[in-house]
Coordinates of C-alpha atoms in Angstrom, one line a residue:
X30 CA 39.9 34.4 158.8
X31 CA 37.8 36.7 161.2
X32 CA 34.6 36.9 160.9
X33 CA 33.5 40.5 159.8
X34 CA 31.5 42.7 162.5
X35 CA 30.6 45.7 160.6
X36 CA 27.7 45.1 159.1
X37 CA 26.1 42.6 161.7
X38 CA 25.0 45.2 164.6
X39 CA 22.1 43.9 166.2
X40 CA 20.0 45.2 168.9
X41 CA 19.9 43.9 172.9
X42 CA 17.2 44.2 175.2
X43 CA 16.5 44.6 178.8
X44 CA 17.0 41.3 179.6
X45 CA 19.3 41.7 177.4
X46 CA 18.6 39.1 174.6
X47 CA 20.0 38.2 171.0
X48 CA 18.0 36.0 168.8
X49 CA 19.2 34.9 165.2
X50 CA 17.1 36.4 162.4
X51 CA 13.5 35.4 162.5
X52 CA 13.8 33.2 165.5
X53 CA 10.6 31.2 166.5
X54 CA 12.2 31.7 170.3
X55 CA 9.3 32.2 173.1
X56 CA 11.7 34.9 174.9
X57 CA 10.3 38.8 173.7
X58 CA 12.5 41.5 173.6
X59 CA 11.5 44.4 175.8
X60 CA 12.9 47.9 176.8
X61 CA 16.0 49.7 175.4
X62 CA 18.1 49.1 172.7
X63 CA 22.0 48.5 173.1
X64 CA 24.2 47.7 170.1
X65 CA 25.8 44.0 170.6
X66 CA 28.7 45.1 168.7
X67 CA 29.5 48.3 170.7
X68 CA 32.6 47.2 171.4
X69 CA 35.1 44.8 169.2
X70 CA 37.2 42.5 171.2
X71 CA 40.7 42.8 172.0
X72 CA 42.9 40.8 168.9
X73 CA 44.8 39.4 171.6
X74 CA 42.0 38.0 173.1
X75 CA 41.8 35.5 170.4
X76 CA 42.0 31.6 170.5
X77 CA 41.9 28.4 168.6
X78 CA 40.5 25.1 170.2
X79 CA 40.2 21.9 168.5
X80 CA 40.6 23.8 164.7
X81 CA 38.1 26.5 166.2
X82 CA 39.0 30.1 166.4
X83 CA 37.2 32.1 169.2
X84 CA 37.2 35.0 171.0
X85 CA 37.5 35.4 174.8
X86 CA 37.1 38.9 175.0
X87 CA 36.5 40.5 178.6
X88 CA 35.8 36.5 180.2
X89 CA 37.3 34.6 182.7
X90 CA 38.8 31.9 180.1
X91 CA 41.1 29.3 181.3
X92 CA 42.8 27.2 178.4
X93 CA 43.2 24.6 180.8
X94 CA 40.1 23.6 181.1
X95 CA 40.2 22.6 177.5
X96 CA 39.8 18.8 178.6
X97 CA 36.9 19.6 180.5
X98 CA 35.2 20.8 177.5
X99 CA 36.6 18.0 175.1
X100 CA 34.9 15.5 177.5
X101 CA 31.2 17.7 177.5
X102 CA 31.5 18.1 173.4
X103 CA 32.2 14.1 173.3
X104 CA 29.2 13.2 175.9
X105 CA 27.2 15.8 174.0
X106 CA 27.8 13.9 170.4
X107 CA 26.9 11.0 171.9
X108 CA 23.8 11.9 173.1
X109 CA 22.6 13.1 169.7
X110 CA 24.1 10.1 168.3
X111 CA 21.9 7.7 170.6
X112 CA 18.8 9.9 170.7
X113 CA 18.9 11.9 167.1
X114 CA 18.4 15.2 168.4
X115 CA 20.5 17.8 170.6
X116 CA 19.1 20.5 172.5
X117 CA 22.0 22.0 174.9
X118 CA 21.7 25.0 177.8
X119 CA 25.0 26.8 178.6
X120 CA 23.2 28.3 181.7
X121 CA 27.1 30.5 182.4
X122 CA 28.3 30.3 179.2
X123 CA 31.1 33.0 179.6
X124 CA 32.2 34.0 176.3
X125 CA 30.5 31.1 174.6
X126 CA 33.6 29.1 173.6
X127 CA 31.0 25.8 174.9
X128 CA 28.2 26.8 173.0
X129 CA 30.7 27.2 169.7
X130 CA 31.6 23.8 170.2
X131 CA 28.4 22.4 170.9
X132 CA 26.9 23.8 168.2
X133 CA 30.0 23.1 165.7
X134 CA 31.3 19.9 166.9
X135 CA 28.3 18.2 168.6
X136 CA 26.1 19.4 165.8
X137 CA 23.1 20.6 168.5
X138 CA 20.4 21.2 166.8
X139 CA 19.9 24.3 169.5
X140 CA 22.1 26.1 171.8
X141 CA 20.5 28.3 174.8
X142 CA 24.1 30.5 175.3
X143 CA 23.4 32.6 179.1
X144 CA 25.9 34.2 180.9
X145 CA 24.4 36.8 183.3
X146 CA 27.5 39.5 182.7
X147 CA 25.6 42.1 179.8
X148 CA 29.0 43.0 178.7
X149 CA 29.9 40.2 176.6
X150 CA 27.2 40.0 174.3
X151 CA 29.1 41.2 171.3
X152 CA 31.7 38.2 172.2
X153 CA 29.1 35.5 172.6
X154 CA 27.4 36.3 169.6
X155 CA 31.0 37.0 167.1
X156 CA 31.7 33.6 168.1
X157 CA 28.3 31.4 167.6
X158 CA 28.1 33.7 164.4
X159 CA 31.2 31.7 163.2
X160 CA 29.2 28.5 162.9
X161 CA 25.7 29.4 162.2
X162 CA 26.0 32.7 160.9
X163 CA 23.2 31.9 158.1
X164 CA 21.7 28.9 159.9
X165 CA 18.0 30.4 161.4
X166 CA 17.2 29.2 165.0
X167 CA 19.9 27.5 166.2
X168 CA 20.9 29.7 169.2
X169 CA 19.7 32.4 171.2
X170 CA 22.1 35.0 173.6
X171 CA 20.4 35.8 176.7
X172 CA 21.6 37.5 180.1
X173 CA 20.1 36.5 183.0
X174 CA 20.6 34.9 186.2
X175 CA 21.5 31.2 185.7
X176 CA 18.6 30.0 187.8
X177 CA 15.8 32.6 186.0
X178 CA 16.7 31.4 182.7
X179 CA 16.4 27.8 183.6
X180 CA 12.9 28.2 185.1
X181 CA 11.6 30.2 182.4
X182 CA 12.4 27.4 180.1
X183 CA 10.8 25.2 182.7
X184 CA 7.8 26.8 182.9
X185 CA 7.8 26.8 179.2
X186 CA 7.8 23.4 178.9
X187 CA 11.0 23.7 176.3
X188 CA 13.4 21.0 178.2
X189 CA 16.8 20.1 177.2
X190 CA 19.1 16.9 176.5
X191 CA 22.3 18.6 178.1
X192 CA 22.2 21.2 180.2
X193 CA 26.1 22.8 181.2
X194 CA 26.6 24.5 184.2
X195 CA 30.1 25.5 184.7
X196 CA 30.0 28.2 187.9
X197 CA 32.8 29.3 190.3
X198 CA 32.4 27.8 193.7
X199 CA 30.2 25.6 195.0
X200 CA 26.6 25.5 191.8
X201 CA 24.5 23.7 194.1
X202 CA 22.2 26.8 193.7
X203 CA 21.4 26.0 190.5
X204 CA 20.9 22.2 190.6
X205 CA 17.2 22.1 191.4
X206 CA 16.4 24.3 188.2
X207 CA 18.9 22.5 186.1
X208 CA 17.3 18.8 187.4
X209 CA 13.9 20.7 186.2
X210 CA 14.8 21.7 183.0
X211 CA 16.4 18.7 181.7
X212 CA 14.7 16.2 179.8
X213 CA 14.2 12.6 181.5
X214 CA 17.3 10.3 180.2
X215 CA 19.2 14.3 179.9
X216 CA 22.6 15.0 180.7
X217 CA 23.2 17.4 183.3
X218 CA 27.1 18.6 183.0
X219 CA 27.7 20.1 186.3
X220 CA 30.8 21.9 188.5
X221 CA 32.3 23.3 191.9
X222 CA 35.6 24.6 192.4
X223 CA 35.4 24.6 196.1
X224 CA 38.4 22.6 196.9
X225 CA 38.4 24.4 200.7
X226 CA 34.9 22.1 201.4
X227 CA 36.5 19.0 199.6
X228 CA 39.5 19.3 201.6
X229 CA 37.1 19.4 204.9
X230 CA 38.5 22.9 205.6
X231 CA 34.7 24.5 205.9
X232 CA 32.1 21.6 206.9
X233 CA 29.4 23.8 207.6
X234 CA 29.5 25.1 204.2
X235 CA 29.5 22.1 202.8
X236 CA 26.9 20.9 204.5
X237 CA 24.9 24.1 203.9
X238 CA 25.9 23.6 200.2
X239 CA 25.5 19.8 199.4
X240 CA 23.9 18.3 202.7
X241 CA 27.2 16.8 203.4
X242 CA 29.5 17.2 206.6
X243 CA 33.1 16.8 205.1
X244 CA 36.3 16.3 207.1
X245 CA 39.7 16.3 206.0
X246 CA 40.8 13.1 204.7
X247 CA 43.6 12.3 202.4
X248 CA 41.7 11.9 199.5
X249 CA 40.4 15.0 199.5
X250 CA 39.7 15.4 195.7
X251 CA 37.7 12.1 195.4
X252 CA 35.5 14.0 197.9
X253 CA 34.9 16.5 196.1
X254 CA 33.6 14.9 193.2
X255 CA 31.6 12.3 195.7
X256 CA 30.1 15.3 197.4
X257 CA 29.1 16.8 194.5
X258 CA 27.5 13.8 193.1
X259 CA 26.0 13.6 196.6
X260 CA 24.0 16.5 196.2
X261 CA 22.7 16.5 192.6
X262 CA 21.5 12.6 193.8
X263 CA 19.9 14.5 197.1
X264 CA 18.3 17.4 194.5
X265 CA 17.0 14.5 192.1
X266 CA 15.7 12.2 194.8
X267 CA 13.4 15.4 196.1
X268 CA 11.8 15.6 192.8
X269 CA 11.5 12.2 192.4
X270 CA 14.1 11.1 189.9
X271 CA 17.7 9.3 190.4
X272 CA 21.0 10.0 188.8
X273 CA 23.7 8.1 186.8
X274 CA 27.6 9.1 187.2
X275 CA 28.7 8.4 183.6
X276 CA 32.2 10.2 184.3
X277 CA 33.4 12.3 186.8
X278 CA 36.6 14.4 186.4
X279 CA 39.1 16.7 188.4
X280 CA 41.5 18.7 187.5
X281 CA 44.5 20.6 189.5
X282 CA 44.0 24.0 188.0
X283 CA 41.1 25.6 190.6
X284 CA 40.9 23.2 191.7
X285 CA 37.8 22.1 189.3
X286 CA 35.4 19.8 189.9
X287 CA 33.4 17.8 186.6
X288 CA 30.5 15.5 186.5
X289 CA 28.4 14.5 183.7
X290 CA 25.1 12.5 185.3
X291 CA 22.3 10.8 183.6
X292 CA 18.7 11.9 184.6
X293 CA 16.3 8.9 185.1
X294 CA 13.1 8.3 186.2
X295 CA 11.8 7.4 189.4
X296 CA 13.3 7.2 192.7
X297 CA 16.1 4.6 194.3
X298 CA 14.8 3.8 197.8
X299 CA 18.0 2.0 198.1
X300 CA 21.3 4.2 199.6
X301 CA 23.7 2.0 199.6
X302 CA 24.9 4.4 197.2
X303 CA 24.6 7.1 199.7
X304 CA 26.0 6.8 203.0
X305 CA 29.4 7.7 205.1
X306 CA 33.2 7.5 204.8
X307 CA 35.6 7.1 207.7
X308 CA 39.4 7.5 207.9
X309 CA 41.3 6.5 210.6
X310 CA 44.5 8.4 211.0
X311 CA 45.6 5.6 213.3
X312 CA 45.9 2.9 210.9
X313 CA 45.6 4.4 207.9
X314 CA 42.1 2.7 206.3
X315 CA 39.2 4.0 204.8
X316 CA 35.8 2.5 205.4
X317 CA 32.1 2.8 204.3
X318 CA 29.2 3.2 207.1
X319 CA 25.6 2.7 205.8
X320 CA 22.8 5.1 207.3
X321 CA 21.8 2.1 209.9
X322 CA 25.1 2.2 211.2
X323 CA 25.2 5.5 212.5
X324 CA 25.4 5.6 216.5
X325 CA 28.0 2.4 216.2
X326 CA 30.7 3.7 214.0
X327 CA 34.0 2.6 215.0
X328 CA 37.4 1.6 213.0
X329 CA 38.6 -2.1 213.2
X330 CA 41.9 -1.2 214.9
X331 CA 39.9 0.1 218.3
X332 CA 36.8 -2.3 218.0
X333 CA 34.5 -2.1 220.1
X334 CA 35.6 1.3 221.3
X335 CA 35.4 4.5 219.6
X336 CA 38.5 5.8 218.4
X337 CA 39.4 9.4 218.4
X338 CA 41.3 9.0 215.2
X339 CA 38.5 8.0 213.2
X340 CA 36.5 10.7 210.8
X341 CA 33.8 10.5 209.1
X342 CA 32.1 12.7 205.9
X343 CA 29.1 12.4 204.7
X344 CA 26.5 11.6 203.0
X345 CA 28.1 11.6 200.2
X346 CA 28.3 9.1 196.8
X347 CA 29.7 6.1 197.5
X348 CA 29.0 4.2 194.4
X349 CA 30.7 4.4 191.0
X350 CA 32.5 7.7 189.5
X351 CA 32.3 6.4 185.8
X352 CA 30.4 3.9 183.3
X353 CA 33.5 2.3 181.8
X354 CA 31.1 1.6 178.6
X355 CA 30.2 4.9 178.4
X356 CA 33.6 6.3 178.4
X357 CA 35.0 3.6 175.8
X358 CA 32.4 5.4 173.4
X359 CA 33.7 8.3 174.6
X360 CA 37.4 7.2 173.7
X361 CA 36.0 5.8 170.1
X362 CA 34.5 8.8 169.1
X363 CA 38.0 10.7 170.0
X364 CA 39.7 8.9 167.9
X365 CA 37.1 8.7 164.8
X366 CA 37.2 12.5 165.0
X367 CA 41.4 12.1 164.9
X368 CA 41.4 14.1 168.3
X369 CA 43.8 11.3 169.7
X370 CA 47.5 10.6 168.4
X371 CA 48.0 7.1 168.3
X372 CA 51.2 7.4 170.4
X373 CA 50.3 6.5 173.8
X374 CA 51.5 9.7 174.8
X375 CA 47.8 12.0 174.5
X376 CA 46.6 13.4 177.7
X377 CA 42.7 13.2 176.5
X378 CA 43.8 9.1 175.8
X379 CA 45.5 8.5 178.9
X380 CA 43.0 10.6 181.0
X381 CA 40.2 8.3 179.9
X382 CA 42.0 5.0 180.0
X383 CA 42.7 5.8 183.7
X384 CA 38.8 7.0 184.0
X385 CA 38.1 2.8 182.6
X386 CA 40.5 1.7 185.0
X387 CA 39.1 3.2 187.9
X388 CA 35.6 2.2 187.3
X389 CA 36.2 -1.4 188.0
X390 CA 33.7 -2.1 190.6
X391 CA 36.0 -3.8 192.9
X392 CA 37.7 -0.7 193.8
X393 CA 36.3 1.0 196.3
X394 CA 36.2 4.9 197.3
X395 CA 39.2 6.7 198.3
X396 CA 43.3 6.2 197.2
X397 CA 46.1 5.3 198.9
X398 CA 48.9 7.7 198.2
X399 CA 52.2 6.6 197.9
X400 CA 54.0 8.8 200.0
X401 CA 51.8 8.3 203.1
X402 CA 52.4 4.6 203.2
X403 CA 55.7 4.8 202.9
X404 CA 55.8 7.9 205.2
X405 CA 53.8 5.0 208.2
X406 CA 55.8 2.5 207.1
X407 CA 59.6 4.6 207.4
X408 CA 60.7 3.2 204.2
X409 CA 61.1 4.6 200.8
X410 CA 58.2 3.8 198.3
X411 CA 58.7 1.0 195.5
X412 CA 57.5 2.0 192.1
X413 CA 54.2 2.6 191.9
X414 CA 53.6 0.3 188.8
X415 CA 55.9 -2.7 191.1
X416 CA 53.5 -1.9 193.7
X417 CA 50.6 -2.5 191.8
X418 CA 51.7 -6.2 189.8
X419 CA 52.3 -7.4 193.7
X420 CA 49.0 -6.0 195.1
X421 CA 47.5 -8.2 191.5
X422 CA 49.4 -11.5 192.3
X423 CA 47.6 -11.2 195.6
X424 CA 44.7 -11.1 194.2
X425 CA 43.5 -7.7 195.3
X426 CA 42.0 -5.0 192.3
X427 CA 44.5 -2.2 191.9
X428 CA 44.5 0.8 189.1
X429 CA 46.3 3.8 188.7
X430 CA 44.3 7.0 190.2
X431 CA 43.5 10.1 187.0
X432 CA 42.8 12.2 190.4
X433 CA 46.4 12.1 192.1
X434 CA 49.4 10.6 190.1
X435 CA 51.4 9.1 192.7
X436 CA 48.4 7.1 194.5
X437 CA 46.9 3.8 194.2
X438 CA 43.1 3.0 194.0
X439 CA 42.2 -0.3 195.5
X440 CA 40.8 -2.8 197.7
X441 CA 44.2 -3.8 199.4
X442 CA 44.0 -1.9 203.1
X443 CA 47.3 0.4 204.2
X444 CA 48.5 -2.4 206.6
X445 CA 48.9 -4.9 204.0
X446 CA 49.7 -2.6 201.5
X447 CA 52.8 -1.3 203.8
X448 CA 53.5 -5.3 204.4
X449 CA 53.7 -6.1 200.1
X450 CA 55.4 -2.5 200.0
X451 CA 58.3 -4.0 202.7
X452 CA 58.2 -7.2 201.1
X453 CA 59.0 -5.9 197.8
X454 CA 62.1 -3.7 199.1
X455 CA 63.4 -6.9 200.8
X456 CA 63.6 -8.7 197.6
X457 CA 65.4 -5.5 195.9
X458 CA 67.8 -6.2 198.6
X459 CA 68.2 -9.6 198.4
X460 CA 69.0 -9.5 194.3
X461 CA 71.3 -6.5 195.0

């Protein structure tokens, strides 16, 4: 059943700014007075998530992205779980369908819902209405810029366990205010969906953006989450904290960038975290160059010289994209809340399994995707899981990628990988 508008028209002000009845909030309303409810959203604007029925109204909403948010809501529980308290900023909340589920399904004890657009008020409130329509001080509606609300909290001294920023583009605007408002040992949930700076296609914006000079390399969408990563570490290290990837997650659609970091005290004088990755177009490998390194950068296949087919990104993250503990919490909890089907076919399963893989620490940045080895090598690619149980009885670490499906994450360069590749097709011959 809807829930019933009529007799629930509040009053907006200039900010505008909805608080439940009798909130304790330190925002004061000022100015004019606009109905929230001026205008009912569309019916077909409605939607159900998880059991949860919502409405999008006038937003930019993307169903898609419904993984996205299943992975914040689980981090989220988690947190409240561990620490016994939930305090969550949706700094561009949109029409709110994050806040409804952090406040429904991560049981925060208080949601901050923002979204700068005045216009959908009436939609962000209809829908956190839905869970805590009776419940007194549990959220507050406000519309202002992402980066005023955070510092006013800041200055406040009211600090959050998760903060959620989930922009268009590149948010590194906002990350400095978001690292300030979060509580030490916080969660910081962030986002970019500039897939032309991952893909190396504007360096000077990324380096304007995240401090990082990217150049087109075939693993373009591991950069992307490493640059990212990259600059929230940068942002941290400034004010004197470091970070903690727990999981980091893209998806096609966007393309959109996720990570969810840990806030810690105290700054990591050692980089070796945070450095520079080389490709060499020539023979195909990837390689890591620390900050001491730079002047003598060169790939193995032109030593000593400097080869011409050899770029370099960076600084960027080098280190781990996930905390494979983490994430098997993460995958418990899923299935204690009956989110997974125990059929080994459920994307949000799968998804995470491949995150676990991926975090063993032998593997190192970067993929090697099928159809480029076989493209240097001039033969047709074996089976991707063949491929794999070889590169294992070789001894080298090998996983599936969650980034790029027909691509390979491990420590096996592309010149022996093309030799195990030939080797296997030889054998396929040889039994035919």
């Amino acid at each position: 059943m809807l829930f019933t508008l009529s007799n629930a028209v509040q009053t907006l002000s200039s900010p505008c700014t909805y608080f439940p009845h009798n909130s304790s909030s330190k925002f004061k309303c000022v100015s004019s007075k606009v109905p929230v409810f001026a205008q009912k959203p569309r019916e077909s604007s409605y939607y159900i998530e998880r059991g949860l029925e919502f409405c999008a109204g006038d937003a930019f909403f993307r169903q898609e992205s419904a993984t996205g948010r299943d992975l914040g809501v689980l981090a989220a529980s988690l947190h409240k779980k561990e620490n016994g308290r939930l305090r969550v900023l949706d700094a561009l909340c949109g029409c709110g369908i994050r806040s409804l589920r952090y406040l429904a399904e991560a049981e925060a004890d208080f949601v901050a819902a923002n979204d700068g657009n005045e216009d959908y008020g009436s939609t962000i409130v209809e829908n956190l209405m839905r869970v805590s329509a009776e419940e007194e001080g549990r959220w507050v509606v406000t519309h202002l810029e992402a980066n005023r609300v955070m510092m006013d909290y800041y200055l406040q001294k009211s600090f959050f366990d998760f903060i959620d920023v989930d922009s268009f583009g590149s948010d590194s605007s906002f990350l400095r205010s978001a690292i300030c408002t979060l509580k030490l040992g916080g969660l910081l949930y962030v986002t970019s969906t500039d897939g032309f700076s991952s893909g190396g296609h504007r360096p000077h914006h990324s380096l304007a953006a995240y401090g990082a000079y990217v150049r087109p390399m075939p693993y373009s969408n591991e950069i992307g989450l490493r640059m990212l990563i990259g600059g929230v570490a940068r942002e941290a290290a400034l004010l004197g904290y470091h970070i903690t990837p727990l999981f980091s997650y893209y998806a096609f659609h966007g393309p959109v960038f996720r990570v969810l970091l840990r806030l810690n005290r105290g700054k990591i004088h050692d980089s070796r975290h945070y450095g520079y990755i080389g490709y060499c177009h020539q023979c195909g490998n990837s390689h890591e160059f620390s900050w001491d390194r730079l002047g003598q950068i060169s790939c193995s296949c032109s030593t000593p010289k400097v080869s011409n087919s050899l770029v370099v990104s960076g600084p960027l993250w080098t280190g781990p994209l996930h905390d494979a503990a983490y994430l098997t919490n993460m995958l418990n909890l899923a299935k204690q809340w009956k989110w997974i089907v125990d059929d080994g076919k459920d994307s949000l399963e799968k998804l995470i399994k491949l995150m676990v893989d991926e975090s063993d620490p032998k593997l190192p940045f970067g993929y090697i995707k099928l159809d480029e080895m076989a493209s240097r090598a001039k033969i047709n690619s074996p089976p991707l899981k063949a491929l794999m149980s070889a590169m294992h009885q070789k001894g080298y670490a090998a996983s599936r990628s969650h980034i790029e499906t027909n691509a390979i994450k491990t420590n096996c360069p592309m010149t022996e990988c093309i030799k195990i590749a030939k080797e296997l097709l030889q054998l396929q011959v040889s039994a035919a």
